[in-house]
PDB file of C-alpha atoms in Angstrom:
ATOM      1  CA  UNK F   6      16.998 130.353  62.566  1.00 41.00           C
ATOM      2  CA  UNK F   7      14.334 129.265  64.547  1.00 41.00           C
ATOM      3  CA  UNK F   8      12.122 132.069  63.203  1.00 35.00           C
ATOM      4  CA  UNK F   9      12.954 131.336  59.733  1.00 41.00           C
ATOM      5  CA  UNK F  10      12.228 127.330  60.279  1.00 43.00           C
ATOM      6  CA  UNK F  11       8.508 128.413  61.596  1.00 35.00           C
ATOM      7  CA  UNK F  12       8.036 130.844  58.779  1.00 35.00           C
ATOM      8  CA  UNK F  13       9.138 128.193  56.028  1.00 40.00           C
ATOM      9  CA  UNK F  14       6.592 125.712  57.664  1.00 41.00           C
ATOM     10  CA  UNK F  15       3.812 127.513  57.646  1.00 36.00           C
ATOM     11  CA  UNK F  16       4.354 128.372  54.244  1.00 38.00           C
ATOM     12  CA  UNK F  17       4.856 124.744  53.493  1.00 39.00           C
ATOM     13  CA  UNK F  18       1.606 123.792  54.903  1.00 38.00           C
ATOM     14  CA  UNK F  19      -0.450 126.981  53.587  1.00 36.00           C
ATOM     15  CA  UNK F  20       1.018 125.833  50.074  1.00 36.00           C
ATOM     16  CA  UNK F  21      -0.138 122.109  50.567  1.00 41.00           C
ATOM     17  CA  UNK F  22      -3.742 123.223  51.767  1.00 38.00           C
ATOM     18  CA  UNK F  23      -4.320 125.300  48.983  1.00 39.00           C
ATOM     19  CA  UNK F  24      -2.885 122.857  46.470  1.00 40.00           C
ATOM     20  CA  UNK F  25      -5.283 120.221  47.881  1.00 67.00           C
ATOM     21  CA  UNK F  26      -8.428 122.704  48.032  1.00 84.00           C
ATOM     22  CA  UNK F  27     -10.938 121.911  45.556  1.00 90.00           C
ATOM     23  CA  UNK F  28     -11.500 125.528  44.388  1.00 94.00           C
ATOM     24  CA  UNK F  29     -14.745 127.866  43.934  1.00 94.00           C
ATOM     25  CA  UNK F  30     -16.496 127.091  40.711  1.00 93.00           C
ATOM     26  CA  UNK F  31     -16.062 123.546  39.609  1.00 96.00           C
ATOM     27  CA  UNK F  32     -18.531 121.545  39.358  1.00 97.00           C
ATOM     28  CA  UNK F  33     -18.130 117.606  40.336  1.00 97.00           C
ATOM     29  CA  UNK F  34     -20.394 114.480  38.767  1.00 98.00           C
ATOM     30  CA  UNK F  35     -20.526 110.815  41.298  1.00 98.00           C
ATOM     31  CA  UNK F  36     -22.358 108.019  39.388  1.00 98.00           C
ATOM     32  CA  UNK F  37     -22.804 105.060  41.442  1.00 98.00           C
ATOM     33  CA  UNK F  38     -24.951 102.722  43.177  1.00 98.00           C
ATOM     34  CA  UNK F  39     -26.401 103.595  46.881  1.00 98.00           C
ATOM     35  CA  UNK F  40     -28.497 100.743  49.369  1.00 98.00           C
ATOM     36  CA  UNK F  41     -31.383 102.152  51.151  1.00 97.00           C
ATOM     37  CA  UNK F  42     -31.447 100.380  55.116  1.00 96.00           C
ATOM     38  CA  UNK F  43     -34.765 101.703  56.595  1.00 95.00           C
ATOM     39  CA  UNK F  44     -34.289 101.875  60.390  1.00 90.00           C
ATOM     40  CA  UNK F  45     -35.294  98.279  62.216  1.00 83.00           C
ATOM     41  CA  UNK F  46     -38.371  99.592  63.776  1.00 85.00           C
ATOM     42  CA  UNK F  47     -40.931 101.476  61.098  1.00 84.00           C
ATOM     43  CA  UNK F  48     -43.910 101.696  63.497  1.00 85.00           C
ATOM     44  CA  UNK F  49     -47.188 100.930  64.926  1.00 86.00           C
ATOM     45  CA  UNK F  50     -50.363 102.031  63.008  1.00 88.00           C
ATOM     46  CA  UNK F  51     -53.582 102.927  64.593  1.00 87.00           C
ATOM     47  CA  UNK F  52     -55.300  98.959  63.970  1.00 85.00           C
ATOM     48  CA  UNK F  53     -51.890  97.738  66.075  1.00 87.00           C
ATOM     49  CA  UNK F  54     -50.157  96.678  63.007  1.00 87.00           C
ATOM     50  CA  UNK F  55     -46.325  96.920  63.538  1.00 90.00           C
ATOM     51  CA  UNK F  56     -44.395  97.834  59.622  1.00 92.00           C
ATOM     52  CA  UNK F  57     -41.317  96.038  58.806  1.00 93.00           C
ATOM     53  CA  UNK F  58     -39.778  97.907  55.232  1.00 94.00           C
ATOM     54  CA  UNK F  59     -36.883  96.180  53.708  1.00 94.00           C
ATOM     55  CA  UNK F  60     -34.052  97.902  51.652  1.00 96.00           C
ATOM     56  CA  UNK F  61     -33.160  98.049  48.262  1.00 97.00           C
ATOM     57  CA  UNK F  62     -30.114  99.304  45.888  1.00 97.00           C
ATOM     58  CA  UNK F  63     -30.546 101.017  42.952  1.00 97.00           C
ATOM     59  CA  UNK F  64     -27.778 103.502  40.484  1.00 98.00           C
ATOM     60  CA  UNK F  65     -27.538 107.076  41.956  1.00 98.00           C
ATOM     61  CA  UNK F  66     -25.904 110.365  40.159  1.00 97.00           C
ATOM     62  CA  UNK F  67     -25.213 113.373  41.990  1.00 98.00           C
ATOM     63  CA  UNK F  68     -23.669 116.746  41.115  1.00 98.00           C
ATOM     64  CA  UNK F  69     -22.346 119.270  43.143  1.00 98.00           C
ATOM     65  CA  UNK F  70     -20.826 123.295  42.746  1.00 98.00           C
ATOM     66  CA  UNK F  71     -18.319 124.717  44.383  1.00 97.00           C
ATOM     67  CA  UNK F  72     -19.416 128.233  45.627  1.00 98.00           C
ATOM     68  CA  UNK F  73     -16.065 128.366  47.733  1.00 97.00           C
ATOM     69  CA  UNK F  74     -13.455 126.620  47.849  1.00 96.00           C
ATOM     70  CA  UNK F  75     -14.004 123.826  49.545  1.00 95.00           C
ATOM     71  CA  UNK F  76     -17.555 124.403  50.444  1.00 97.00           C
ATOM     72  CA  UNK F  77     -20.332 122.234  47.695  1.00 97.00           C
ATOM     73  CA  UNK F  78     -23.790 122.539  46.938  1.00 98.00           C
ATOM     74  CA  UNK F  79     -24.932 118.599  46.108  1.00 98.00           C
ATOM     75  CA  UNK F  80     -27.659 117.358  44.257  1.00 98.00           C
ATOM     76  CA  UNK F  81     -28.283 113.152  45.012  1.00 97.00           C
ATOM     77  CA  UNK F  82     -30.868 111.680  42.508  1.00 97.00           C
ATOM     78  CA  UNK F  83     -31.576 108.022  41.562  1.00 96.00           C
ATOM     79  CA  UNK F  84     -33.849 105.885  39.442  1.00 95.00           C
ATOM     80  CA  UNK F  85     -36.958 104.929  42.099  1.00 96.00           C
ATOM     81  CA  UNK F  86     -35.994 102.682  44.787  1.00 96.00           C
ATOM     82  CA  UNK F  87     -38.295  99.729  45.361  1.00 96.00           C
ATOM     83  CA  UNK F  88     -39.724  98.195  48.934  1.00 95.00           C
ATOM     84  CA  UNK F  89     -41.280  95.343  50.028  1.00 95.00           C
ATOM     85  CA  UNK F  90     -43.051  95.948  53.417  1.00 93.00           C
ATOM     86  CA  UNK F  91     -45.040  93.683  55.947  1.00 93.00           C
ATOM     87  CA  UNK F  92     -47.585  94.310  58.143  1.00 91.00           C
ATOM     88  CA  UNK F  93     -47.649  92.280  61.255  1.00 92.00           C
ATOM     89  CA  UNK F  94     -49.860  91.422  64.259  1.00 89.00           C
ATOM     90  CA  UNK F  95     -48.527  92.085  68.127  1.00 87.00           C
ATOM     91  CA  UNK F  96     -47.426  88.025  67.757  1.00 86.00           C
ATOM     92  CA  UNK F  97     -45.586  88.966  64.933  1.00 85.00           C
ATOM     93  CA  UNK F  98     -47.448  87.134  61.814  1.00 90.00           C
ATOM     94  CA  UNK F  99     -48.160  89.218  58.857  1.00 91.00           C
ATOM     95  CA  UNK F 100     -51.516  89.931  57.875  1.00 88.00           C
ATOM     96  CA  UNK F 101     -51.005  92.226  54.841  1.00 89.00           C
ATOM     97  CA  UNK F 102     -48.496  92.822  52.580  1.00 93.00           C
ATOM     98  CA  UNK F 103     -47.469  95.316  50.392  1.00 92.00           C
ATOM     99  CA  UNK F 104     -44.601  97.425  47.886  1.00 94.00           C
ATOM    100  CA  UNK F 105     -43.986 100.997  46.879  1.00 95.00           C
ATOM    101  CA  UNK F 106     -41.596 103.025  45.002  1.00 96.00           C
ATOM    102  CA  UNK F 107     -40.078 105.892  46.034  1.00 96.00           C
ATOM    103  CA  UNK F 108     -37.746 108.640  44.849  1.00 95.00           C
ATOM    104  CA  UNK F 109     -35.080 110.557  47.941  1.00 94.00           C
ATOM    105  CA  UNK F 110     -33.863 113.662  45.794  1.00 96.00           C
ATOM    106  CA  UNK F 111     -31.230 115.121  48.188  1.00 98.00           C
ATOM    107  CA  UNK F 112     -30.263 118.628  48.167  1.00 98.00           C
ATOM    108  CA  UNK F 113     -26.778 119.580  50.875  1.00 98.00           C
ATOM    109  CA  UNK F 114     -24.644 121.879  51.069  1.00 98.00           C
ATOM    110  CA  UNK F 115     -21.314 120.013  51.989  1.00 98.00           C
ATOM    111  CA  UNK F 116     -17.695 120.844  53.123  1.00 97.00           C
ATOM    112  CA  UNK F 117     -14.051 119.001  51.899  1.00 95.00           C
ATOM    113  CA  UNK F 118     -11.785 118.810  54.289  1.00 93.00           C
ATOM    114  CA  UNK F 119      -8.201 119.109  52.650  1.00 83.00           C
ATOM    115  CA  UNK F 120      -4.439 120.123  53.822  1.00 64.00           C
ATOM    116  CA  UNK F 121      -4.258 116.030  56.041  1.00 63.00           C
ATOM    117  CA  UNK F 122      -1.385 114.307  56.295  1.00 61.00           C
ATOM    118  CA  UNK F 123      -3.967 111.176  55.054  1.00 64.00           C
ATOM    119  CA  UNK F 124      -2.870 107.823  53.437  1.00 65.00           C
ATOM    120  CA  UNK F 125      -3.472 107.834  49.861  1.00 66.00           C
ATOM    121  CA  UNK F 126      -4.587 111.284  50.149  1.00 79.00           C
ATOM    122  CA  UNK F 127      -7.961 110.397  51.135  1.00 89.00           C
ATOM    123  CA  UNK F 128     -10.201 113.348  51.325  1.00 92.00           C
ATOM    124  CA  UNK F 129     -13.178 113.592  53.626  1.00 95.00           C
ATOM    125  CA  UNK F 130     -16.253 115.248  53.586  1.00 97.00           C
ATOM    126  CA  UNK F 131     -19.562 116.437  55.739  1.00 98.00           C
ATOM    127  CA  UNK F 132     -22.593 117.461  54.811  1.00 98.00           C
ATOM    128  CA  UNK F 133     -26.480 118.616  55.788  1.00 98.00           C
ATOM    129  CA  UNK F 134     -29.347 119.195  53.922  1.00 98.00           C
ATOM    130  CA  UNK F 135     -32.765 118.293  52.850  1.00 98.00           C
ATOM    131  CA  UNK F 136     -34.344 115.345  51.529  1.00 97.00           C
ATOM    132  CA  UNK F 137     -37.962 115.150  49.929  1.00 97.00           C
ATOM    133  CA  UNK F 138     -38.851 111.642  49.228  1.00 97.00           C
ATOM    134  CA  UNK F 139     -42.403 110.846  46.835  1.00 97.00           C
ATOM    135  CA  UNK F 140     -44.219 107.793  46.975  1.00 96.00           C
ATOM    136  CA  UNK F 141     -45.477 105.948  44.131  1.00 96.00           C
ATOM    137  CA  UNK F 142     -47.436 102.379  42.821  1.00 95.00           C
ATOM    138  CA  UNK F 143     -48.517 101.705  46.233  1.00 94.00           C
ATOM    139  CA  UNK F 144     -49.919  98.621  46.226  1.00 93.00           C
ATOM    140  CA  UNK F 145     -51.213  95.844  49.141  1.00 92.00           C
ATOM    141  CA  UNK F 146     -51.724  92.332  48.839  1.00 90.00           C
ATOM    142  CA  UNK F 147     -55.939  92.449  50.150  1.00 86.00           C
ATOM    143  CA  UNK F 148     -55.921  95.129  47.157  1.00 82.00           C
ATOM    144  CA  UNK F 149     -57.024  97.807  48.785  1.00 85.00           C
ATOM    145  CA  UNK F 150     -56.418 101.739  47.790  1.00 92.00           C
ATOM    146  CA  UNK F 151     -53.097 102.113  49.805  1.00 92.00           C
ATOM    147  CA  UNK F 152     -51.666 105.742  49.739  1.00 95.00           C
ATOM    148  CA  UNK F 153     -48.276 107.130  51.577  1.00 96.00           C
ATOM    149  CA  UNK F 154     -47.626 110.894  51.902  1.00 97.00           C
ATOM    150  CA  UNK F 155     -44.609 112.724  50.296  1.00 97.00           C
ATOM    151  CA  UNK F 156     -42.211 113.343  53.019  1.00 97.00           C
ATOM    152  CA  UNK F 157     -39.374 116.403  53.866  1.00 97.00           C
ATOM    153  CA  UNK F 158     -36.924 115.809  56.132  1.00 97.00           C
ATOM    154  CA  UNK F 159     -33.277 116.663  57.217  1.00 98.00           C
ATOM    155  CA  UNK F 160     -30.553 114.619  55.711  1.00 98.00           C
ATOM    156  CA  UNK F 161     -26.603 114.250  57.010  1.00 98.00           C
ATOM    157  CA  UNK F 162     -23.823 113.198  54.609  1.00 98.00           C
ATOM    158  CA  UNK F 163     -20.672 111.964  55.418  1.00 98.00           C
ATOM    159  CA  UNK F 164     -18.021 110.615  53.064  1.00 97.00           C
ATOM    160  CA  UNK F 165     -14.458 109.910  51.733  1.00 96.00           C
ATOM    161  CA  UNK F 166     -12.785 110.387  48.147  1.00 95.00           C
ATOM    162  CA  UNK F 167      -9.658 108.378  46.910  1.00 93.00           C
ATOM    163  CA  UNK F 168      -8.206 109.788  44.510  1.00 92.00           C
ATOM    164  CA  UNK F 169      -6.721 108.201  41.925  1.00 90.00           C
ATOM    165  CA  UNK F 170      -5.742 110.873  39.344  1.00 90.00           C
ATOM    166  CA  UNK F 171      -5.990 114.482  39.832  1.00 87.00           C
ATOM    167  CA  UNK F 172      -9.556 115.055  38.667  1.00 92.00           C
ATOM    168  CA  UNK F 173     -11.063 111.573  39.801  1.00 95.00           C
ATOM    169  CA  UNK F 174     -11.730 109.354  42.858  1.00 95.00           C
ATOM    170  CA  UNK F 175     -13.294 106.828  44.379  1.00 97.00           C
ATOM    171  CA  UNK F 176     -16.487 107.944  46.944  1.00 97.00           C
ATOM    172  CA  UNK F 177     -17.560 105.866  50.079  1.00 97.00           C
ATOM    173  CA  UNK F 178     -20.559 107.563  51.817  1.00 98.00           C
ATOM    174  CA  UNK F 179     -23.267 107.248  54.192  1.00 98.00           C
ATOM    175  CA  UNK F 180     -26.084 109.472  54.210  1.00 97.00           C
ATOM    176  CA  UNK F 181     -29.321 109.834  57.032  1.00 97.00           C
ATOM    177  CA  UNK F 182     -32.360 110.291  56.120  1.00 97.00           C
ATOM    178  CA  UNK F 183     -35.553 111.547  58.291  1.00 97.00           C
ATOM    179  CA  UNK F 184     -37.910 110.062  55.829  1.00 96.00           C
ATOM    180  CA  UNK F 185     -41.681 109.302  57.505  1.00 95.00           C
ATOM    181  CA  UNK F 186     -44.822 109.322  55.778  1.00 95.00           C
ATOM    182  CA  UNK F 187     -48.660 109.310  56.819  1.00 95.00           C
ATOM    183  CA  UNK F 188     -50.688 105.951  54.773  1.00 93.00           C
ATOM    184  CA  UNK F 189     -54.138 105.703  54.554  1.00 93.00           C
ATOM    185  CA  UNK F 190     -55.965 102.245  53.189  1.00 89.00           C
ATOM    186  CA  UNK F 191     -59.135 102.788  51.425  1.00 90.00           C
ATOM    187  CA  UNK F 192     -59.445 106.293  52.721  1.00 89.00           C
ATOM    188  CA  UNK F 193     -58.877 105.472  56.519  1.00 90.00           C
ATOM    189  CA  UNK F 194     -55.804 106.815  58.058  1.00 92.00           C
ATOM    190  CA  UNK F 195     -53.596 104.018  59.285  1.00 90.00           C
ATOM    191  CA  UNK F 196     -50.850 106.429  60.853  1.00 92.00           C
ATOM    192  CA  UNK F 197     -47.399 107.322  60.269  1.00 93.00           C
ATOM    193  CA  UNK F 198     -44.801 104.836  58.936  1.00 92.00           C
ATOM    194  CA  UNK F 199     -41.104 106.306  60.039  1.00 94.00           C
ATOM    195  CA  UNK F 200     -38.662 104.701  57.375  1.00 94.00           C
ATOM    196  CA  UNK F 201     -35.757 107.254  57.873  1.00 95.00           C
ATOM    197  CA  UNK F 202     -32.858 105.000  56.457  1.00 96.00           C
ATOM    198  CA  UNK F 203     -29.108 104.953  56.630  1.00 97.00           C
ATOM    199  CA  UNK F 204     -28.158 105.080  52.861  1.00 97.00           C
ATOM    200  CA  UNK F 205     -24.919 103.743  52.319  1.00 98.00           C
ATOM    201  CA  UNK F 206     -22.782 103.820  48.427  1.00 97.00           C
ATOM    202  CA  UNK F 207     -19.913 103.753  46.313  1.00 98.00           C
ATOM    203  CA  UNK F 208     -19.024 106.058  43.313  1.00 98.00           C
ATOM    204  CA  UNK F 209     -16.926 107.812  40.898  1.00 98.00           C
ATOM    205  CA  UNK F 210     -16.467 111.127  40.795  1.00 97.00           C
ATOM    206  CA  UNK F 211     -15.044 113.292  38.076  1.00 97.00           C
ATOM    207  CA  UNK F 212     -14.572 116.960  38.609  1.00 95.00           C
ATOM    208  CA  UNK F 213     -14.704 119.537  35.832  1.00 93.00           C
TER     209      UNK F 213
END
């Protein structure tokens, strides 16, 4: 009987896992809103200048495939994000500012845990990847000819969905992002500004 009792629970479970697996071949669409935190500390450029970014939110859409079950390929994109940044001396006045825009397209490949004994059935997820962030309408308060690199850098992912029906949820996520970019003003290189933000969001996701 024993035996029998062991046999019927892992049957049990192997039926539950499967039933929660999010199988090979669908594809999945999150429209939301994510905020961009750049890290506290952005740098010192070569004239002694430390960079203070600030963050911004802005409407995201991602899409991911399924090429196993479980296992996602995810796209992030987003309208362009918008920063304000200050330039300040060791004493900590600013002597120049400045803004940018900038788009993070995200590409990770991501697994979805499944099979938990989870309230509400939450679902969690992990991911790593690649982000390439471009730099755009540069522009500095002494109007000078300010100009920021295109960066490439790794990118984690970590998340939750709540479902609410059986093809939609609710997403909570936090991403990392090794974002840093060389500037130059008026031809002179000023150094490398590390922004590399925590990007945290809500959305909903429909799967197909």
């Amino acid at each position: 009987m024993k035996l029998q009792s062991l046999v019927l629970a892992a049957a049990t479970a192997l039926t539950m896992t499967t039933a929660f697996a999010v199988p090979a071949g669908t594809w999945s669409v999150a429209a939301g809103a994510h905020y961009v935190d750049p890290k506290s500390d952005n740098g010192t450029l070569n004239n002694g200048l430390s960079v203070d970014v600030d963050g911004d939110v802005r409407p995201t859409i991602s899409g991911e495939y399924f090429i196993a079950n479980n296992v996602g390929v995810e796209l992030l994109a987003a309208i362009p994000f918008h920063h304000d940044f200050d330039l300040n001396d060791p004493n900590g006045n600013t002597v120049l500012t400045g803004k940018t825009q900038h788009l993070p397209p995200t590409l990770s490949l991501q697994y979805h845990f499944d099979g938990y004994d989870m309230p509400m059935n939450i679902k969690p997820f992990v991911g790593v990847g690649v982000n390439y962030t471009t730099f755009f309408k540069e522009r500095v308060s002494n109007g000078g000819d300010l100009e920021l690199d295109d960066s490439v850098g790794v990118a984690g992912h970590i998340g939750v969905d709540i479902p609410f029906a059986d093809t939609e949820a609710f997403r909570i996520d936090a991403r990392y992002m090794d974002i840093k970019t060389d500037a130059s003003l008026n031809g002179d290189d000023l150094g490398e500004i590390d922004i590399s933000p925590w990007v945290y969001g809500v959305a909903f996701v429909k799967q197909f």
